[in-house]
Coordinates of C-alpha atoms in Angstrom, one line a residue:
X278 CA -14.2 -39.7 57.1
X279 CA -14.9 -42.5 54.4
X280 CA -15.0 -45.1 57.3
X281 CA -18.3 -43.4 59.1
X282 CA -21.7 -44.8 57.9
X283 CA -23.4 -43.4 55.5
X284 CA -26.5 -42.9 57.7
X285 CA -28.2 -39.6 58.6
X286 CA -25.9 -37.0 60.9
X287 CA -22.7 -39.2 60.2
X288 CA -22.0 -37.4 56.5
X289 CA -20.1 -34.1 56.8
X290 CA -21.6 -31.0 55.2
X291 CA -18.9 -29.3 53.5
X292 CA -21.1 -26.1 53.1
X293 CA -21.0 -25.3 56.7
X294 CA -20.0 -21.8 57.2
X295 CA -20.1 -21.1 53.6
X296 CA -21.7 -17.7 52.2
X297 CA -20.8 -17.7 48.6
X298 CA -23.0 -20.0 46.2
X299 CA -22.7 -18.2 43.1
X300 CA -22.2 -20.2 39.7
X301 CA -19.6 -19.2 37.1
X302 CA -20.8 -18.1 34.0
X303 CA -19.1 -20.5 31.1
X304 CA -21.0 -19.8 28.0
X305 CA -21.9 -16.2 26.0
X306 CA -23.1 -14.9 22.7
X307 CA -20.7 -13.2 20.1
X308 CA -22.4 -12.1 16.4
X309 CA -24.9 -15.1 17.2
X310 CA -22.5 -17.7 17.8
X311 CA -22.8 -19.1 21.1
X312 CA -18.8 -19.4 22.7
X313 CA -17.4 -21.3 25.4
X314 CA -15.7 -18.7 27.4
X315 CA -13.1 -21.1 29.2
X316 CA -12.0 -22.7 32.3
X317 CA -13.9 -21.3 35.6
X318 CA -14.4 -21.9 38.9
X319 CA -16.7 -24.1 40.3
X320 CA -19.9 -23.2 42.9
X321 CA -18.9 -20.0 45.2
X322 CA -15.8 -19.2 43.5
X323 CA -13.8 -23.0 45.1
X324 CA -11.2 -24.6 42.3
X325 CA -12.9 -27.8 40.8
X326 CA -10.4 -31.2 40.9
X327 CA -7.7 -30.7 38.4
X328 CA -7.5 -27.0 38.5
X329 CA -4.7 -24.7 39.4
X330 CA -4.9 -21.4 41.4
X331 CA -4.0 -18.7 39.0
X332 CA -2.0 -15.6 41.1
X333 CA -3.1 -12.1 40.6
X334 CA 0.0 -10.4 41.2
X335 CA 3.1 -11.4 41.8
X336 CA 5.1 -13.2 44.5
X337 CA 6.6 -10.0 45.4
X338 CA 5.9 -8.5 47.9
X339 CA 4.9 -10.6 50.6
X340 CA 3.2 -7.9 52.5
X341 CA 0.8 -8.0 54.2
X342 CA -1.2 -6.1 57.0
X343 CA 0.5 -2.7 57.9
X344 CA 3.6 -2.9 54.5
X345 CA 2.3 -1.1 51.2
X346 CA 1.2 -3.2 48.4
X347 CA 3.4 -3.3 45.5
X348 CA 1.2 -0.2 43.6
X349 CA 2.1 2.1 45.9
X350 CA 5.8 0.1 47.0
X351 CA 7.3 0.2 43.3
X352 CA 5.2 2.8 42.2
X353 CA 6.6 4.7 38.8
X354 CA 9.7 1.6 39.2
X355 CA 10.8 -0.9 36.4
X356 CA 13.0 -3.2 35.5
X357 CA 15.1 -2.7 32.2
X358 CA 16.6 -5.3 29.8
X359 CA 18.8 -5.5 26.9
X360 CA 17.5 -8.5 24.3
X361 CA 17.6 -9.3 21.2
X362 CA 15.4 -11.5 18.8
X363 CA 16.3 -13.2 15.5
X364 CA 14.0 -12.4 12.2
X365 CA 13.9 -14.5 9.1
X366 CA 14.0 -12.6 6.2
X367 CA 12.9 -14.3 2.7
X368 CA 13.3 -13.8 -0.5
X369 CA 16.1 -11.3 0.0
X370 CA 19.6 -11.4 -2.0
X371 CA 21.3 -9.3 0.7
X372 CA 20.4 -11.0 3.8
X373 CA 18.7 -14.1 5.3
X374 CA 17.9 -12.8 8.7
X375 CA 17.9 -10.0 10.7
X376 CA 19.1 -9.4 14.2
X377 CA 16.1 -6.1 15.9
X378 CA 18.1 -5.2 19.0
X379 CA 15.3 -4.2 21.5
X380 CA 14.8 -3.2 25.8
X381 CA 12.8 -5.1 27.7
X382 CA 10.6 -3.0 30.5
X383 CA 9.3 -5.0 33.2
X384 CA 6.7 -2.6 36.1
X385 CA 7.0 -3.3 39.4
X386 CA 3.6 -1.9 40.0
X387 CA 1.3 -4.4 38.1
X388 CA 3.5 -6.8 36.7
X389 CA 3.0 -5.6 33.4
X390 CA 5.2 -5.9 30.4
X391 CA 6.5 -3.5 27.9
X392 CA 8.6 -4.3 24.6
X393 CA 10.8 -1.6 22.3
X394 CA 12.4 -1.1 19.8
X395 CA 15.1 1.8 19.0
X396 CA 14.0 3.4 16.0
X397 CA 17.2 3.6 13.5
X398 CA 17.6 6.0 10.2
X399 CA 15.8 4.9 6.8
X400 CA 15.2 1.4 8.3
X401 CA 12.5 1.0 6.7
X402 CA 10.9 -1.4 9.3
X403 CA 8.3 -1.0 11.8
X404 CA 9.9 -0.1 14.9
X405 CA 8.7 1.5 18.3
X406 CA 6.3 0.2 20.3
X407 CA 6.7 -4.1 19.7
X408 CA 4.8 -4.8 22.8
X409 CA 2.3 -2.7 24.8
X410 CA 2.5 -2.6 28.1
X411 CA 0.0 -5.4 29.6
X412 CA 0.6 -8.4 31.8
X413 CA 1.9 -11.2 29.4
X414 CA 0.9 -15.0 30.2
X415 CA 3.6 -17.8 30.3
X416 CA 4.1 -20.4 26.9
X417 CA 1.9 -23.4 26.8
X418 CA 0.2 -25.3 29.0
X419 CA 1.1 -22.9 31.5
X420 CA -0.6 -20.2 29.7
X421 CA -3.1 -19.9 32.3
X422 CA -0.2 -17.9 34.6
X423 CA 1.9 -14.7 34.2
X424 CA 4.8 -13.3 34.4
X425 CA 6.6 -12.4 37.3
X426 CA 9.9 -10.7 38.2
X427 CA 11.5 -14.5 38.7
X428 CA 11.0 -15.3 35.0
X429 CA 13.8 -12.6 33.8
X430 CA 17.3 -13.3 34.0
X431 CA 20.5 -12.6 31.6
X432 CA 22.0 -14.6 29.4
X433 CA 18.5 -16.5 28.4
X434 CA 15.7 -16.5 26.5
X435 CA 12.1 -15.4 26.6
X436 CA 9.2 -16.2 24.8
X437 CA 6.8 -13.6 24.2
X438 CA 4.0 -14.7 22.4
X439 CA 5.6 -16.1 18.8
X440 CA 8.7 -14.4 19.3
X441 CA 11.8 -15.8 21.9
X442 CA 14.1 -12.5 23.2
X443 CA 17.5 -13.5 24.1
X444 CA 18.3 -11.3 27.0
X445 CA 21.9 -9.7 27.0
X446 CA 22.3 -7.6 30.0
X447 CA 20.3 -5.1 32.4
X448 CA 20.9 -1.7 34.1
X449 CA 22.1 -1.0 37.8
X450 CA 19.0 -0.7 38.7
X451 CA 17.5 -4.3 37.9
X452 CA 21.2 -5.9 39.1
X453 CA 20.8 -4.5 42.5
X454 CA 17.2 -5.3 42.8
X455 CA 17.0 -9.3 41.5
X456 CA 20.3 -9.6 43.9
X457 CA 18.7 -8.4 46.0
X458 CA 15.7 -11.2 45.8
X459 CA 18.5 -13.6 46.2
X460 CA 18.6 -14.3 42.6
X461 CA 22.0 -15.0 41.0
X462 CA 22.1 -12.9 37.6
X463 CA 24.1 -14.6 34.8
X464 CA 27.4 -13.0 33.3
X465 CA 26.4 -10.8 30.4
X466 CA 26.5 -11.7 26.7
X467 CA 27.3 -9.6 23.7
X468 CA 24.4 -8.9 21.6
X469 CA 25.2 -10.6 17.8
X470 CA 26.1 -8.3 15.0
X471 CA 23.4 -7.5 12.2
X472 CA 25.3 -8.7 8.8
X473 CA 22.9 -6.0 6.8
X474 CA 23.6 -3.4 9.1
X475 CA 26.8 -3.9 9.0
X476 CA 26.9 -4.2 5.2
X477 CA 25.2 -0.5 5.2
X478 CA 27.9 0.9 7.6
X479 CA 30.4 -0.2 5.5
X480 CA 28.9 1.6 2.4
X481 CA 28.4 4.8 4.4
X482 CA 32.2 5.0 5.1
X483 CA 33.0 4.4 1.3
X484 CA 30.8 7.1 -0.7
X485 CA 30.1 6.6 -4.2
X486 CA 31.5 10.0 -4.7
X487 CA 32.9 13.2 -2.5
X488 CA 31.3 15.8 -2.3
X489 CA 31.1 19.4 -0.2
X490 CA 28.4 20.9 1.4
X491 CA 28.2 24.5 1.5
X492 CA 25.9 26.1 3.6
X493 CA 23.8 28.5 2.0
X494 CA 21.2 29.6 5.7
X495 CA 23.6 32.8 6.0
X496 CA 22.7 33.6 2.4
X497 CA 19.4 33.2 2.5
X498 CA 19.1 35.0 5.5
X499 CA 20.5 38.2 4.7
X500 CA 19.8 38.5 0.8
X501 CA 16.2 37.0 0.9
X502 CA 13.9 39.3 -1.3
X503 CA 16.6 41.2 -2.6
X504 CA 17.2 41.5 -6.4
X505 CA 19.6 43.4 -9.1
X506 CA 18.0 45.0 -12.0
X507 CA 20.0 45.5 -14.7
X508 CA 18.8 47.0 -18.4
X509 CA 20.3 46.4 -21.7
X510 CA 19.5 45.0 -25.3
X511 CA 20.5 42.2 -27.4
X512 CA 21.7 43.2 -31.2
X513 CA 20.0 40.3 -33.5
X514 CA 19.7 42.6 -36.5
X515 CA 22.2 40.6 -38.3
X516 CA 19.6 37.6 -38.6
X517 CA 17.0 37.5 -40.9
X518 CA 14.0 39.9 -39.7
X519 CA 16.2 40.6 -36.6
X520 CA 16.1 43.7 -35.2
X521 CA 17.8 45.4 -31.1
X522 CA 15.9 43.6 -28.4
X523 CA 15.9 45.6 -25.4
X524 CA 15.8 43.2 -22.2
X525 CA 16.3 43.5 -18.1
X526 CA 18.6 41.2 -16.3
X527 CA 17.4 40.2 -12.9
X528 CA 19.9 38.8 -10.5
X529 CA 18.7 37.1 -7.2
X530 CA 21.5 37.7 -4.2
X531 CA 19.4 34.7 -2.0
X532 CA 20.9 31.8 -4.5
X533 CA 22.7 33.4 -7.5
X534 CA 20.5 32.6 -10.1
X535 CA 19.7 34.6 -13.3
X536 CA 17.1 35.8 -15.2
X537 CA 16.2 37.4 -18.4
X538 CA 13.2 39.3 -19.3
X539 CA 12.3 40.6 -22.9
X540 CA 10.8 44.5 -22.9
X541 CA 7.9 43.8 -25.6
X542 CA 6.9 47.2 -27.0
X543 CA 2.5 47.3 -27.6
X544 CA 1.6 46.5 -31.1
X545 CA 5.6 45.2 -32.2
X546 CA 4.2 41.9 -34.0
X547 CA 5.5 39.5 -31.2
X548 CA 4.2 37.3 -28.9
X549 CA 3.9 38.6 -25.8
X550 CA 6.1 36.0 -24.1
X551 CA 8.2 38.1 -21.9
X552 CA 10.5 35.7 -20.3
X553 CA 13.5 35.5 -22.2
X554 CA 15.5 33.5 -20.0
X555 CA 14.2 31.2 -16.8
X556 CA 15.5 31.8 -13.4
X557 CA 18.5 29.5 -13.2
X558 CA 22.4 29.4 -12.7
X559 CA 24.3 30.4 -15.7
X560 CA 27.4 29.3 -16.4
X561 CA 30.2 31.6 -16.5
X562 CA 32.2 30.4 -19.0
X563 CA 30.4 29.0 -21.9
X564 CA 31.2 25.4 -23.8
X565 CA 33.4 25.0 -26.2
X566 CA 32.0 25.2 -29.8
X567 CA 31.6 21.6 -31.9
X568 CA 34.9 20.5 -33.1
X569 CA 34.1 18.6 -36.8
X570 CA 35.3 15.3 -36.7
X571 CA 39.0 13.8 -36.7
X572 CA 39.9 16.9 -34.5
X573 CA 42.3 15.9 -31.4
X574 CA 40.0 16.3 -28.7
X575 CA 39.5 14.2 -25.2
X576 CA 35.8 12.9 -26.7
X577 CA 36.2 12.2 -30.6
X578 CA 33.1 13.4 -33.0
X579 CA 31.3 10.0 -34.8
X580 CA 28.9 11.5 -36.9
X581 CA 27.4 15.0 -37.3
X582 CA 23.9 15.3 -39.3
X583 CA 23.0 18.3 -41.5
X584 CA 22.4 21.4 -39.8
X585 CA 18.7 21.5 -41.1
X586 CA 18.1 18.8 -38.6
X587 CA 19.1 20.6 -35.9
X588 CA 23.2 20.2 -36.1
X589 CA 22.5 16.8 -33.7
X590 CA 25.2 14.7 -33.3
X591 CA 26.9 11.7 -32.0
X592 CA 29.7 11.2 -29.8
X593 CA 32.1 8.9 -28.9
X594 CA 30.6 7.0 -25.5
X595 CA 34.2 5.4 -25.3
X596 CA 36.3 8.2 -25.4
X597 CA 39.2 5.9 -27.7
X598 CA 39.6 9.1 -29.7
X599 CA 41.7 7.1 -32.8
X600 CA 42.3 3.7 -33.9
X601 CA 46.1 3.6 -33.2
X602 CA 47.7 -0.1 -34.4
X603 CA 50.7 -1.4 -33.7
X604 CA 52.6 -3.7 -35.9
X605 CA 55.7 -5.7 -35.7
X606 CA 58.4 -6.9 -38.2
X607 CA 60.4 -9.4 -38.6
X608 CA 63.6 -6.5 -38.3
X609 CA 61.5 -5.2 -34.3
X610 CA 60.7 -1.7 -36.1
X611 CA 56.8 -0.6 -35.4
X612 CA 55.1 0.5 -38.0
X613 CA 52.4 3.1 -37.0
X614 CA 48.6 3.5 -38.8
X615 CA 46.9 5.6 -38.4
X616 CA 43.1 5.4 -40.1
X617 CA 40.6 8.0 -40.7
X618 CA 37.0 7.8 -41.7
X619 CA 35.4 11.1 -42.8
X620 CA 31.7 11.1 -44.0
X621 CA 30.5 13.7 -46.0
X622 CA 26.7 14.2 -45.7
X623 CA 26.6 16.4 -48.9
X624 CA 27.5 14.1 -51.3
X625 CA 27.9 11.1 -49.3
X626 CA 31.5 10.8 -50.4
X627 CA 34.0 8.4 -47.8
X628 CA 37.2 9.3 -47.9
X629 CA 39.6 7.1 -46.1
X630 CA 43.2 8.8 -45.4
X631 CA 46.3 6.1 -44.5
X632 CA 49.7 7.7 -43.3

């Protein structure tokens, strides 16, 4: 053709036959900022020199004429994928990165894409939904093209926008059907282990303390609203302006708690605060009294203030109970101390006591 003359009827007219003349639309208007929408066709919808045809769907199926198209072939059918990607972690003393174990959906249908996670127990991460389910385009340059059932294979890696998924393994399912492409699918790999993960398992199965549950639902369920009244008094007449209190014991069957309610006769004098004590467990056996100090007991008695100060006192955080020293002669005998400080607050007197 470039050896004809360029005279009148010897140039061909490359618009014979053609219908379409349309123009692409390249430019648009966002918020007043006038955009360059990106690379389009040229005049009647024909690829201008240096373009590349972008594929709507993919390769598969070839069908066409009388076979179904792939929406209604692989209708409601997808492709599943075990990966695994690798998250940095700064700024953290117990780990440095993180390994998000993750499946991989791939639809038949459309071509479309679909990422998740397994949600795990007080992960405190965002998990679910990583990727919604829409067609993903390939890494750069070729970003202008899509993925397709011929980019997935085990034992590699996939980049997903910022993130590269290391694929581990697949289901029957997707084995059967890639091999049946005439793909060869790669030998599965184990998926690494998460060090913090790990770390917590280890802690689970090594409680800080053991403990038993007891189940309480039968309880509840057949004493619920159901109380014991009991009446009596309390004889405080041996106090200064005490007088018999009478009072009504309430016990509650649903969790065996306690309380105590004061009777308050009209016009007595007292305030008319009726609950003596608060709905709670009480103890069946009471504590042990204070011992004063220097008795023998497992949690030795520092200091004990006057009892106009509200009898407070100070115990011994470090349980040693007595300074007991040792000594050794010259003829191997011990000699045994043993040193006693008493503080009287009264007079302030310090007696010290050596045996």
């Amino acid at each position: 053709m470039s050896s004809l003359p360029l005279l009148p009827g010897y140039s061909p007219n490359k618009h014979l036959g053609k219908e379409a003349f349309h123009k692409s639309h390249h430019f648009d208007t966002s918020n007043g900022v006038t955009l360059l929408v990106g690379e389009k066709p040229g005049i009647g919808g024909e690829t201008l020199p240096g373009q590349n045809t972008r594929p709507k769907y993919s390769v598969y199926p070839k069908g066409e004429g009388r076979e179904q198209p792939a929406w209604v072939a692989f209708d409601k059918q997808a492709l599943c994928f075990d990966a695994y990607f690798e998250e940095l972690v700064p700024q953290a003393r117990e780990e440095t990165y993180r390994i998000r174990k993750c499946k991989i959906f791939f639809h038949l249908e459309d071509d479309t894409i679909r990422v998740v996670e397994p949600q795990s127990k007080n992960s405190g991460m965002p998990q679910g939904t990583l990727i919604r389910r829409h067609r993903i385009p390939l890494p750069p340059p070729h970003d202008d093209q899509f993925y397709n059932v011929f980019h997935f294979n085990v034992n590699q890696e996939v980049a997903l926008y910022s993130r590269r998924f290391t694929i581990t393994n697949c289901d029957n399912f997707t084995r059967n059907f890639i091999t049946n492409l005439g793909v060869r699918l790669n030998e599965p790999t184990p998926s690494p282990v998460d060090p913090y993960s790990q770390l917590r398992d280890d802690k689970s199965m090594n409680p800080l303390r053991p403990y038993e549950r007891i189940d309480t639902r039968r309880q509840f369920l057949d004493n619920d609203s159901k109380v014991l009244r009991f009446y009596g008094y309390w004889d405080d007449s041996s106090s200064l302006f005490g007088d018999v209190r009478d009072l009504v014991l309430h016990y509650f069957l649903v969790d065996d708690t306690i309380e105590i309610r004061e009777v308050i006769a009209p016009n007595c004098g007292r305030d008319h605060v009726s609950k003596f004590l608060r709905r709670s467990k009480l103890p069946k056996l009471a504590p042990s009294g204070l011992l004063p100090p220097g008795a023998v007991t497992p949690r030795a008695v520092l200091n004990v203030f006057d009892s106009n100060q509200g009898k407070r006192f100070i115990l011994d955080s470090l349980k040693v109970r007595f300074c007991k020293i040792f000594h050794k002669v010259n003829n191997g005998g011990n000699i045994f101390i043993f040193k006693l400080i008493q503080c009287k607050i009264y007079n302030t007197q310090i007696q010290k006591l050596m045996v």
